[in-house]
Amino acid sequence: MIKDPSMTVIIMDARSMRDYQESRIQVPMQKCISVPEEAISPGITVNQIEVKLPEESEVLWKQRGFADYIVILDWFSSVKDLTLGTTLQSLKDALFKVPCQMYSLAFLPINGC
């Protein structure tokens, strides 16, 4: 899926900004952005996350509604770790609680990097 040039995939890396800078995922023809764990907390909204993003993530963040898939990941999480209050669950909740029908996507969890 990630290597399919006809699919638009945005990878949202929810590790710390430092971890992202030191070991970011680089997949040709796909897009990876940092959504730092420092910017995510329970109950946060996409608008609140957006103001905390690194500048280089802003353009792709605004294009998230046009992606075929959004992959969210951190270092260690797996599907069983998606519980209320965790970083990835808070990001997922924010993405799916957008006031308008921005997304036509499904959530596809991936076990930690």
C-alpha positions as CSV (number, residue, x, y, z in Angstrom):
1,M,0.0,0.0,0.0
2,I,2.7,2.5,1.0
3,K,4.7,1.7,-2.2
4,D,1.6,2.0,-4.5
5,P,2.0,5.3,-6.4
6,S,-1.7,5.6,-7.0
7,M,-2.4,5.7,-3.2
8,T,-1.8,8.8,-1.1
9,V,-0.7,7.9,2.3
10,I,0.2,10.3,5.1
11,I,2.2,8.9,7.9
12,M,1.8,10.8,11.1
13,D,4.7,10.1,13.4
14,A,3.6,10.8,16.9
15,R,7.0,10.3,18.6
16,S,8.9,13.2,20.2
17,M,10.2,15.8,17.8
18,R,13.7,14.8,18.6
19,D,13.1,11.1,17.8
20,Y,11.4,12.1,14.5
21,Q,14.4,14.2,13.5
22,E,16.9,11.5,14.4
23,S,15.1,8.6,12.7
24,R,12.2,9.7,10.5
25,I,10.6,7.3,8.1
26,Q,11.5,8.0,4.5
27,V,9.3,6.3,1.9
28,P,9.6,7.4,-1.7
29,M,6.5,9.1,-3.1
30,Q,4.7,9.1,0.3
31,K,4.5,11.7,3.0
32,C,5.6,11.6,6.5
33,I,5.0,14.4,9.0
34,S,5.8,14.9,12.7
35,V,2.8,15.3,15.0
36,P,5.0,15.4,18.1
37,E,3.7,13.6,21.2
38,E,4.3,16.9,23.0
39,A,1.5,18.4,20.9
40,I,-1.1,15.7,21.8
41,S,-3.1,15.3,24.9
42,P,-6.5,13.7,25.8
43,G,-9.4,15.7,24.5
44,I,-7.3,17.8,22.1
45,T,-8.8,18.9,18.8
46,V,-7.2,19.1,15.3
47,N,-7.2,22.9,15.5
48,Q,-5.3,22.7,18.8
49,I,-2.8,20.2,17.4
50,E,-2.3,22.3,14.2
51,V,-1.0,25.3,16.2
52,K,1.6,23.1,17.9
53,L,3.0,21.4,14.7
54,P,6.5,22.0,13.4
55,E,6.3,24.4,10.4
56,E,7.4,21.6,8.0
57,S,4.4,19.5,8.9
58,E,1.7,22.2,8.4
59,V,1.1,21.8,4.6
60,L,0.6,18.0,4.8
61,W,-1.5,18.3,7.9
62,K,-3.9,20.5,6.0
63,Q,-4.0,17.9,3.2
64,R,-4.9,15.1,5.5
65,G,-8.6,15.0,4.3
66,F,-7.5,14.2,0.8
67,A,-5.3,11.2,1.7
68,D,-6.4,7.7,0.9
69,Y,-4.9,6.5,4.2
70,I,-3.5,8.1,7.3
71,V,-1.1,5.9,9.3
72,I,-0.4,7.0,12.9
73,L,2.5,5.5,14.8
74,D,4.9,5.9,17.6
75,W,7.8,3.8,18.9
76,F,6.0,1.0,20.7
77,S,2.2,1.1,20.4
78,S,0.1,-1.7,19.1
79,V,-3.7,-2.1,18.6
80,K,-4.0,-3.3,22.2
81,D,-2.4,-0.1,23.5
82,L,-5.0,2.2,22.0
83,T,-6.7,3.1,25.2
84,L,-8.2,6.3,26.4
85,G,-5.5,8.8,27.3
86,T,-2.7,7.4,25.2
87,T,-1.0,9.6,22.6
88,L,-2.1,7.6,19.6
89,Q,-5.7,7.2,20.9
90,S,-5.8,11.0,21.5
91,L,-4.5,11.7,18.0
92,K,-7.0,9.2,16.5
93,D,-9.9,10.7,18.5
94,A,-8.9,14.2,17.3
95,L,-8.7,13.2,13.7
96,F,-12.1,11.5,13.7
97,K,-13.9,14.2,15.7
98,V,-13.6,16.8,13.1
99,P,-16.8,19.0,13.0
100,C,-17.3,18.5,9.3
101,Q,-17.2,15.3,7.1
102,M,-13.5,15.9,6.1
103,Y,-12.6,12.2,6.0
104,S,-13.7,9.2,4.0
105,L,-11.0,7.0,5.5
106,A,-10.7,4.1,7.7
107,F,-8.4,3.8,10.7
108,L,-5.6,1.2,10.0
109,P,-3.5,0.7,13.1
110,I,0.1,-0.6,12.7
111,N,2.2,-2.0,15.5
112,G,5.1,0.3,16.7
113,C,8.0,1.1,14.5
